[in-house]
């Protein structure tokens, strides 16, 4: 009997090959999902590591040691080196301490630093790098400022901060050491991996200089010094963090924490590698949820095609089965001869699919992901193959069951009865209920892809395809009746064939589902790509964004404006501190440059960048400026209480970017006073940021009256404000105090029964009040938000946006200069950045560096887009596209098979009709255009199905592998990609229909 089955295969080898190919596709789809997931896992790890920040690829061990004055212990280099001896990590040892001797300001000490291998990471400007003990290299800007050159002799000695809290200066505590300046340097990559997180290149507006004095290990060892800061930075090398080593790296980090605790000394371990590992895990998890969503409809479609192919294949053998039944063959003989041919073809195709699926995935991975080290063939990817093959066999048996149980009369019928029984209707209702259940679960769980929700898109597509197939039957009858009344016999016959033959309904179901799966997949890919592009552009804010080392807001503004005096391409940007819970994040921008520097999108709303800039920058009074470094303040104090002392200070901000200083005048006492103090920061003039009255924070019942009679400088002699200027209360604003006019100036009254924990401020009214803001939130006409100094500032919304650059759909924009004037501290900028527009020149970094900015990061829209493109959801969407392509190929195979099997019966019908007078032309049209019309109908319905399924379930597909701010993401695809792929799919199916249905007999002959 086996030989008989083999002869049957040989006789109908075309049909067997078709069924084997369909089984190949079914098993290949099941194998492709785990194989693709393996490749995605590797690609996610490689992509996340490649786009990780330096801190996410390294760890640092720090300690403060005093090995010179406390000898006998184990050197930190040995302890720390053993601690971070991780496989694949390279370590860099560093040691530093403060030293004085070349800085004229006693508040500033040089950062004398040894860093292993430093010369390889410096660009020598003059002289040479370190070669012997007793040598140092000095930063280029420091050398220019201190007039140092290669070959100069300097003296440095260890220093500590004075214990006098009123004079925070450095004092010597070690022997003076003569050193030679070997050369000067600049740093080509101050934010590079090598430098770790030590912030060596901060600007010198604080006590830490922006350019360390580098020296050798021997110099550090022999120089007399006290406690020094030592560290070891361990950096993961290429190939250290991979898909195969993730668990080992995690275990090593856990062991590091344990060993660090066991050392029993002040050792701290800092690393952001766990954040990288968590992001990788999340990205991989999202990919694991997304890929089954694409595999489910492909598998269901493959089984449907196998069902139709097996059914139609057996349909042509019904006379054979009738003879077997008529001759009384035993039931197992009938079963074997019925299913044996299909079973052998399925098994052969299934085995080939195990290999073909992996080869197909390997080709797609090589095309889209590059070399990620994924194996071409893997046994692990075959774990679902037996189940997929079993499903194919089950579909084949289900298709042939009716033929096996039919009687001889039914088997001899040439026209099969339509499947309109209750079983079919029940099955269709069940599919619809499952689709509704899965979709409802998606909405109730907020888009969680788990359980039956994983199959929601597949179930919705199949349910809609079933509904379309059932609706086409009556519509085809109506179309046939209408064509017949009009005398169009060819069209009428084609419509009646679609209405009468159950195979046509099944084929329409298959084609609608195939086109729907492709349309859904392409929509998912297109929307995801548009989402990533929008997220990159909004999240970046500008075509190019530079992070800069910490500096004051005034320094940031002046440096950027000096580098781009025309405002053609550069804009200073800083964040504002977080406010009350629920308060929208805030971004301060140099508003006049917003149109030139930002990427302003239509998604931001109806206001364009020029309009926003004008709204944020109305006219404001000029600031109060003191013209010289010798600050003079005239006051008259009344009501001072010795038991409740109140301090007085003036916060000044250099108008030339030299920094900010708080000039303290001590505790106020009754009487007229003229306070004078020199501040070098104000040599070229200072803006008065505020006058601060600071009572004891625990005191209650604060009462004091101060008349401000004069404000200016004595060298050069210049009056910033006096008399009538001061008495004009409209020129001043206050927090915690009441302002009134006095005959000789401005009266400041403090009356706080409950005390003033934050003190009282008096500031010039040199900003619009309230401060104008543009926000995505519905702010009241007057509201308080946290200002640049963290204190509440009154704001007034002057415009409403849908989204704002970098902050997304929940954010507020304010002008940086006005917000800085409104602040009480004139302090350090939070997250300082420089946004660069498309007109930025090639040498823009040099221009900004020349103004004293230290660039620590350089982000571009393309880089942000690339970072998002290597995350799990972005990689997984390519499996959806692969599934869509395979679905159309399956549909084309099923279409060809159905047409080939159906041709004989249709030809016989047409021969009979020709004998009754049907014209040759009508017969040819009936034979040729029946299935192309079916394809066109299926194409339209398939596209509609895809869009409905996408609307119901597409929102739940993950797009990003990291947390991003709210974004106005598009939910629908663009106007080009989906129509183009739909047209290609319909063209392919139409070509198959025309080629398979072309007349080949005399049925159309005259």
mmCIF file of N, CA and C in Angstrom, residues 169-261:
data_model
loop_
_atom_site.group_PDB
_atom_site.id
_atom_site.type_symbol
_atom_site.label_atom_id
_atom_site.label_comp_id
_atom_site.label_asym_id
_atom_site.label_seq_id
_atom_site.Cartn_x
_atom_site.Cartn_y
_atom_site.Cartn_z
ATOM 1 N N UNK A 169 38.991 79.275 52.478
ATOM 2 C CA UNK A 169 40.145 79.345 51.575
ATOM 3 C C UNK A 169 41.028 78.125 51.806
ATOM 4 N N UNK A 170 41.924 77.892 50.848
ATOM 5 C CA UNK A 170 42.864 76.778 50.967
ATOM 6 C C UNK A 170 44.118 77.245 51.709
ATOM 7 N N UNK A 171 44.598 76.398 52.612
ATOM 8 C CA UNK A 171 45.834 76.687 53.349
ATOM 9 C C UNK A 171 46.785 75.513 53.172
ATOM 10 N N UNK A 172 48.082 75.816 53.121
ATOM 11 C CA UNK A 172 49.099 74.784 52.899
ATOM 12 C C UNK A 172 49.226 73.882 54.112
ATOM 13 N N UNK A 173 49.420 72.595 53.824
ATOM 14 C CA UNK A 173 49.635 71.638 54.907
ATOM 15 C C UNK A 173 50.693 70.615 54.507
ATOM 16 N N UNK A 174 51.524 70.955 53.593
ATOM 17 C CA UNK A 174 52.583 70.053 53.161
ATOM 18 C C UNK A 174 53.787 70.851 52.713
ATOM 19 N N UNK A 175 54.882 70.150 52.486
ATOM 20 C CA UNK A 175 56.098 70.824 52.041
ATOM 21 C C UNK A 175 55.958 71.263 50.590
ATOM 22 N N UNK A 176 56.550 72.403 50.279
ATOM 23 C CA UNK A 176 56.541 72.896 48.905
ATOM 24 C C UNK A 176 57.423 72.003 48.037
ATOM 25 N N UNK A 177 56.926 71.685 46.843
ATOM 26 C CA UNK A 177 57.649 70.801 45.919
ATOM 27 C C UNK A 177 57.875 71.536 44.608
ATOM 28 N N UNK A 178 59.139 71.719 44.196
ATOM 29 C CA UNK A 178 59.391 72.354 42.896
ATOM 30 C C UNK A 178 59.070 71.373 41.762
ATOM 31 N N UNK A 179 58.384 71.884 40.750
ATOM 32 C CA UNK A 179 57.988 71.066 39.600
ATOM 33 C C UNK A 179 58.262 71.830 38.317
ATOM 34 N N UNK A 180 58.368 71.102 37.223
ATOM 35 C CA UNK A 180 58.624 71.697 35.912
ATOM 36 C C UNK A 180 57.421 71.494 35.006
ATOM 37 N N UNK A 181 57.017 72.569 34.347
ATOM 38 C CA UNK A 181 55.925 72.470 33.384
ATOM 39 C C UNK A 181 56.486 71.867 32.093
ATOM 40 N N UNK A 182 56.130 70.602 31.831
ATOM 41 C CA UNK A 182 56.634 69.941 30.627
ATOM 42 C C UNK A 182 55.912 70.404 29.380
ATOM 43 N N UNK A 183 54.661 70.813 29.521
ATOM 44 C CA UNK A 183 53.901 71.246 28.349
ATOM 45 C C UNK A 183 52.507 71.674 28.749
ATOM 46 N N UNK A 184 51.757 72.089 27.754
ATOM 47 C CA UNK A 184 50.346 72.441 27.947
ATOM 48 C C UNK A 184 49.499 71.527 27.074
ATOM 49 N N UNK A 185 48.248 71.324 27.481
ATOM 50 C CA UNK A 185 47.407 70.351 26.793
ATOM 51 C C UNK A 185 45.997 70.888 26.612
ATOM 52 N N UNK A 186 45.304 70.258 25.707
ATOM 53 C CA UNK A 186 43.852 70.372 25.625
ATOM 54 C C UNK A 186 43.293 68.961 25.506
ATOM 55 N N UNK A 187 42.024 68.806 25.825
ATOM 56 C CA UNK A 187 41.404 67.481 25.843
ATOM 57 C C UNK A 187 40.491 67.322 24.633
ATOM 58 N N UNK A 188 40.816 66.408 23.714
ATOM 59 C CA UNK A 188 39.972 66.261 22.526
ATOM 60 C C UNK A 188 38.608 65.660 22.828
ATOM 61 N N UNK A 189 38.509 64.866 23.882
ATOM 62 C CA UNK A 189 37.234 64.201 24.184
ATOM 63 C C UNK A 189 37.007 64.230 25.692
ATOM 64 N N UNK A 190 36.601 65.381 26.236
ATOM 65 C CA UNK A 190 36.466 65.489 27.702
ATOM 66 C C UNK A 190 35.370 64.615 28.290
ATOM 67 N N UNK A 191 34.453 64.125 27.445
ATOM 68 C CA UNK A 191 33.378 63.276 27.946
ATOM 69 C C UNK A 191 33.607 61.821 27.574
ATOM 70 N N UNK A 192 34.833 61.487 27.193
ATOM 71 C CA UNK A 192 35.132 60.141 26.744
ATOM 72 C C UNK A 192 35.093 59.118 27.863
ATOM 73 N N UNK A 193 35.038 57.853 27.447
ATOM 74 C CA UNK A 193 34.968 56.751 28.400
ATOM 75 C C UNK A 193 36.163 56.746 29.352
ATOM 76 N N UNK A 194 37.333 57.133 28.862
ATOM 77 C CA UNK A 194 38.554 57.050 29.655
ATOM 78 C C UNK A 194 38.465 57.887 30.932
ATOM 79 N N UNK A 195 37.799 59.028 30.874
ATOM 80 C CA UNK A 195 37.806 59.959 32.007
ATOM 81 C C UNK A 195 36.825 59.575 33.104
ATOM 82 N N UNK A 196 35.980 58.559 32.855
ATOM 83 C CA UNK A 196 35.053 58.125 33.894
ATOM 84 C C UNK A 196 34.083 59.220 34.292
ATOM 85 N N UNK A 197 33.674 59.199 35.543
ATOM 86 C CA UNK A 197 32.720 60.201 36.031
ATOM 87 C C UNK A 197 33.334 61.186 36.990
ATOM 88 N N UNK A 198 34.605 61.549 36.774
ATOM 89 C CA UNK A 198 35.316 62.393 37.733
ATOM 90 C C UNK A 198 35.137 63.892 37.483
ATOM 91 N N UNK A 199 34.538 64.258 36.365
ATOM 92 C CA UNK A 199 34.284 65.669 36.057
ATOM 93 C C UNK A 199 35.558 66.494 36.182
ATOM 94 N N UNK A 200 36.603 66.022 35.518
ATOM 95 C CA UNK A 200 37.870 66.736 35.577
ATOM 96 C C UNK A 200 37.790 68.122 34.957
ATOM 97 N N UNK A 201 36.887 68.314 34.018
ATOM 98 C CA UNK A 201 36.951 69.519 33.194
ATOM 99 C C UNK A 201 35.791 70.465 33.442
ATOM 100 N N UNK A 202 35.347 70.526 34.689
ATOM 101 C CA UNK A 202 34.373 71.544 35.070
ATOM 102 C C UNK A 202 34.992 72.928 34.947
ATOM 103 N N UNK A 203 34.169 73.899 34.625
ATOM 104 C CA UNK A 203 34.677 75.271 34.567
ATOM 105 C C UNK A 203 34.982 75.789 35.971
ATOM 106 N N UNK A 204 35.825 76.805 36.034
ATOM 107 C CA UNK A 204 36.333 77.254 37.325
ATOM 108 C C UNK A 204 35.494 78.355 37.973
ATOM 109 N N UNK A 205 34.173 78.275 37.833
ATOM 110 C CA UNK A 205 33.338 79.217 38.573
ATOM 111 C C UNK A 205 33.151 78.757 40.012
ATOM 112 N N UNK A 206 33.567 77.505 40.324
ATOM 113 C CA UNK A 206 33.551 77.020 41.693
ATOM 114 C C UNK A 206 34.988 76.838 42.139
ATOM 115 N N UNK A 207 35.156 76.207 43.299
ATOM 116 C CA UNK A 207 36.504 76.017 43.834
ATOM 117 C C UNK A 207 37.303 74.995 43.061
ATOM 118 N N UNK A 208 36.688 74.237 42.209
ATOM 119 C CA UNK A 208 37.411 73.220 41.449
ATOM 120 C C UNK A 208 37.732 73.739 40.064
ATOM 121 N N UNK A 209 38.994 73.748 39.676
ATOM 122 C CA UNK A 209 39.345 74.262 38.353
ATOM 123 C C UNK A 209 38.885 73.325 37.254
ATOM 124 N N UNK A 210 38.784 73.887 36.063
ATOM 125 C CA UNK A 210 38.295 73.108 34.942
ATOM 126 C C UNK A 210 39.357 72.313 34.241
ATOM 127 N N UNK A 211 40.626 72.502 34.566
ATOM 128 C CA UNK A 211 41.705 71.765 33.934
ATOM 129 C C UNK A 211 42.672 71.275 35.004
ATOM 130 N N UNK A 212 42.688 69.965 35.269
ATOM 131 C CA UNK A 212 43.615 69.455 36.289
ATOM 132 C C UNK A 212 45.067 69.674 35.874
ATOM 133 N N UNK A 213 45.931 69.691 36.856
ATOM 134 C CA UNK A 213 47.374 69.665 36.609
ATOM 135 C C UNK A 213 47.784 68.198 36.682
ATOM 136 N N UNK A 214 48.116 67.609 35.539
ATOM 137 C CA UNK A 214 48.443 66.183 35.497
ATOM 138 C C UNK A 214 49.934 65.973 35.766
ATOM 139 N N UNK A 215 50.209 64.912 36.488
ATOM 140 C CA UNK A 215 51.591 64.572 36.798
ATOM 141 C C UNK A 215 51.732 63.063 36.811
ATOM 142 N N UNK A 216 52.946 62.571 37.120
ATOM 143 C CA UNK A 216 53.198 61.142 37.110
ATOM 144 C C UNK A 216 53.015 60.514 38.474
ATOM 145 N N UNK A 217 52.972 59.169 38.502
ATOM 146 C CA UNK A 217 52.768 58.434 39.750
ATOM 147 C C UNK A 217 53.901 58.680 40.731
ATOM 148 N N UNK A 218 55.132 58.766 40.241
ATOM 149 C CA UNK A 218 56.271 58.961 41.127
ATOM 150 C C UNK A 218 56.207 60.331 41.799
ATOM 151 N N UNK A 219 55.759 61.329 41.081
ATOM 152 C CA UNK A 219 55.631 62.664 41.669
ATOM 153 C C UNK A 219 54.609 62.664 42.791
ATOM 154 N N UNK A 220 53.469 62.014 42.557
ATOM 155 C CA UNK A 220 52.450 61.915 43.598
ATOM 156 C C UNK A 220 52.998 61.177 44.826
ATOM 157 N N UNK A 221 53.771 60.111 44.571
ATOM 158 C CA UNK A 221 54.266 59.293 45.681
ATOM 159 C C UNK A 221 55.272 60.041 46.540
ATOM 160 N N UNK A 222 56.154 60.813 45.902
ATOM 161 C CA UNK A 222 57.226 61.469 46.653
ATOM 162 C C UNK A 222 56.825 62.829 47.209
ATOM 163 N N UNK A 223 55.781 63.416 46.685
ATOM 164 C CA UNK A 223 55.363 64.738 47.155
ATOM 165 C C UNK A 223 54.703 64.613 48.523
ATOM 166 N N UNK A 224 55.024 65.528 49.425
ATOM 167 C CA UNK A 224 54.445 65.508 50.760
ATOM 168 C C UNK A 224 52.974 65.907 50.680
ATOM 169 N N UNK A 225 52.118 65.001 51.142
ATOM 170 C CA UNK A 225 50.694 65.322 51.080
ATOM 171 C C UNK A 225 49.941 64.514 52.109
ATOM 172 N N UNK A 226 48.729 64.951 52.380
ATOM 173 C CA UNK A 226 47.845 64.269 53.312
ATOM 174 C C UNK A 226 46.888 63.356 52.562
ATOM 175 N N UNK A 227 45.626 63.293 52.996
ATOM 176 C CA UNK A 227 44.668 62.394 52.353
ATOM 177 C C UNK A 227 44.488 62.726 50.874
ATOM 178 N N UNK A 228 44.448 61.708 50.066
ATOM 179 C CA UNK A 228 44.222 61.887 48.631
ATOM 180 C C UNK A 228 43.039 61.039 48.192
ATOM 181 N N UNK A 229 42.397 61.484 47.135
ATOM 182 C CA UNK A 229 41.276 60.740 46.557
ATOM 183 C C UNK A 229 41.830 59.770 45.521
ATOM 184 N N UNK A 230 41.591 58.496 45.729
ATOM 185 C CA UNK A 230 42.087 57.476 44.816
ATOM 186 C C UNK A 230 40.886 56.763 44.199
ATOM 187 N N UNK A 231 41.075 56.256 43.010
ATOM 188 C CA UNK A 231 39.970 55.591 42.314
ATOM 189 C C UNK A 231 40.522 54.619 41.286
ATOM 190 N N UNK A 232 39.699 53.669 40.954
ATOM 191 C CA UNK A 232 39.967 52.755 39.845
ATOM 192 C C UNK A 232 38.702 52.704 38.998
ATOM 193 N N UNK A 233 38.858 53.056 37.726
ATOM 194 C CA UNK A 233 37.748 52.991 36.773
ATOM 195 C C UNK A 233 37.926 51.744 35.920
ATOM 196 N N UNK A 234 36.953 50.863 35.965
ATOM 197 C CA UNK A 234 36.982 49.639 35.161
ATOM 198 C C UNK A 234 35.958 49.773 34.046
ATOM 199 N N UNK A 235 36.405 49.588 32.816
ATOM 200 C CA UNK A 235 35.549 49.769 31.649
ATOM 201 C C UNK A 235 35.390 48.448 30.912
ATOM 202 N N UNK A 236 34.155 48.139 30.551
ATOM 203 C CA UNK A 236 33.883 46.908 29.808
ATOM 204 C C UNK A 236 34.446 47.022 28.401
ATOM 205 N N UNK A 237 35.250 46.063 28.020
ATOM 206 C CA UNK A 237 35.827 46.050 26.691
ATOM 207 C C UNK A 237 34.859 45.491 25.665
ATOM 208 N N UNK A 238 35.218 45.548 24.381
ATOM 209 C CA UNK A 238 34.358 44.978 23.333
ATOM 210 C C UNK A 238 34.117 43.493 23.589
ATOM 211 N N UNK A 239 32.870 43.076 23.466
ATOM 212 C CA UNK A 239 32.543 41.682 23.649
ATOM 213 C C UNK A 239 32.382 41.256 25.087
ATOM 214 N N UNK A 240 32.488 42.191 26.025
ATOM 215 C CA UNK A 240 32.346 41.831 27.438
ATOM 216 C C UNK A 240 30.887 41.652 27.824
ATOM 217 N N UNK A 241 30.042 42.583 27.393
ATOM 218 C CA UNK A 241 28.608 42.493 27.691
ATOM 219 C C UNK A 241 27.901 42.035 26.424
ATOM 220 N N UNK A 242 27.559 40.769 26.384
ATOM 221 C CA UNK A 242 26.858 40.185 25.246
ATOM 222 C C UNK A 242 25.660 39.398 25.757
ATOM 223 N N UNK A 243 24.890 38.868 24.823
ATOM 224 C CA UNK A 243 23.728 38.088 25.200
ATOM 225 C C UNK A 243 24.127 36.872 26.028
ATOM 226 N N UNK A 244 25.303 36.319 25.731
ATOM 227 C CA UNK A 244 25.745 35.125 26.434
ATOM 228 C C UNK A 244 26.324 35.426 27.815
ATOM 229 N N UNK A 245 26.768 36.663 28.045
ATOM 230 C CA UNK A 245 27.457 36.984 29.298
ATOM 231 C C UNK A 245 26.623 37.829 30.248
ATOM 232 N N UNK A 246 25.377 38.108 29.912
ATOM 233 C CA UNK A 246 24.571 38.998 30.747
ATOM 234 C C UNK A 246 24.449 38.470 32.176
ATOM 235 N N UNK A 247 24.119 37.208 32.309
ATOM 236 C CA UNK A 247 23.948 36.649 33.659
ATOM 237 C C UNK A 247 25.261 36.676 34.429
ATOM 238 N N UNK A 248 26.375 36.389 33.756
ATOM 239 C CA UNK A 248 27.676 36.389 34.432
ATOM 240 C C UNK A 248 28.046 37.795 34.881
ATOM 241 N N UNK A 249 27.797 38.800 34.048
ATOM 242 C CA UNK A 249 28.092 40.185 34.427
ATOM 243 C C UNK A 249 27.246 40.590 35.630
ATOM 244 N N UNK A 250 25.989 40.187 35.622
ATOM 245 C CA UNK A 250 25.121 40.536 36.749
ATOM 246 C C UNK A 250 25.616 39.880 38.044
ATOM 247 N N UNK A 251 26.044 38.616 37.945
ATOM 248 C CA UNK A 251 26.579 37.936 39.132
ATOM 249 C C UNK A 251 27.859 38.601 39.620
ATOM 250 N N UNK A 252 28.723 39.009 38.680
ATOM 251 C CA UNK A 252 29.968 39.666 39.071
ATOM 252 C C UNK A 252 29.701 40.979 39.788
ATOM 253 N N UNK A 253 28.711 41.739 39.315
ATOM 254 C CA UNK A 253 28.391 43.005 39.974
ATOM 255 C C UNK A 253 27.838 42.766 41.379
ATOM 256 N N UNK A 254 27.017 41.736 41.526
ATOM 257 C CA UNK A 254 26.513 41.410 42.854
ATOM 258 C C UNK A 254 27.654 41.010 43.784
ATOM 259 N N UNK A 255 28.602 40.242 43.254
ATOM 260 C CA UNK A 255 29.767 39.876 44.055
ATOM 261 C C UNK A 255 30.614 41.065 44.421
ATOM 262 N N UNK A 256 30.689 42.074 43.530
ATOM 263 C CA UNK A 256 31.441 43.292 43.831
ATOM 264 C C UNK A 256 30.858 44.001 45.041
ATOM 265 N N UNK A 257 29.543 44.133 45.064
ATOM 266 C CA UNK A 257 28.906 44.792 46.203
ATOM 267 C C UNK A 257 29.233 44.058 47.505
ATOM 268 N N UNK A 258 29.196 42.750 47.456
ATOM 269 C CA UNK A 258 29.479 41.967 48.661
ATOM 270 C C UNK A 258 30.916 42.144 49.116
ATOM 271 N N UNK A 259 31.859 42.071 48.166
ATOM 272 C CA UNK A 259 33.268 42.214 48.539
ATOM 273 C C UNK A 259 33.559 43.624 49.033
ATOM 274 N N UNK A 260 32.904 44.630 48.457
ATOM 275 C CA UNK A 260 33.108 46.002 48.907
ATOM 276 C C UNK A 260 32.669 46.195 50.339
ATOM 277 N N UNK A 261 31.549 45.552 50.718
ATOM 278 C CA UNK A 261 31.076 45.666 52.096
ATOM 279 C C UNK A 261 32.008 44.957 53.065
#
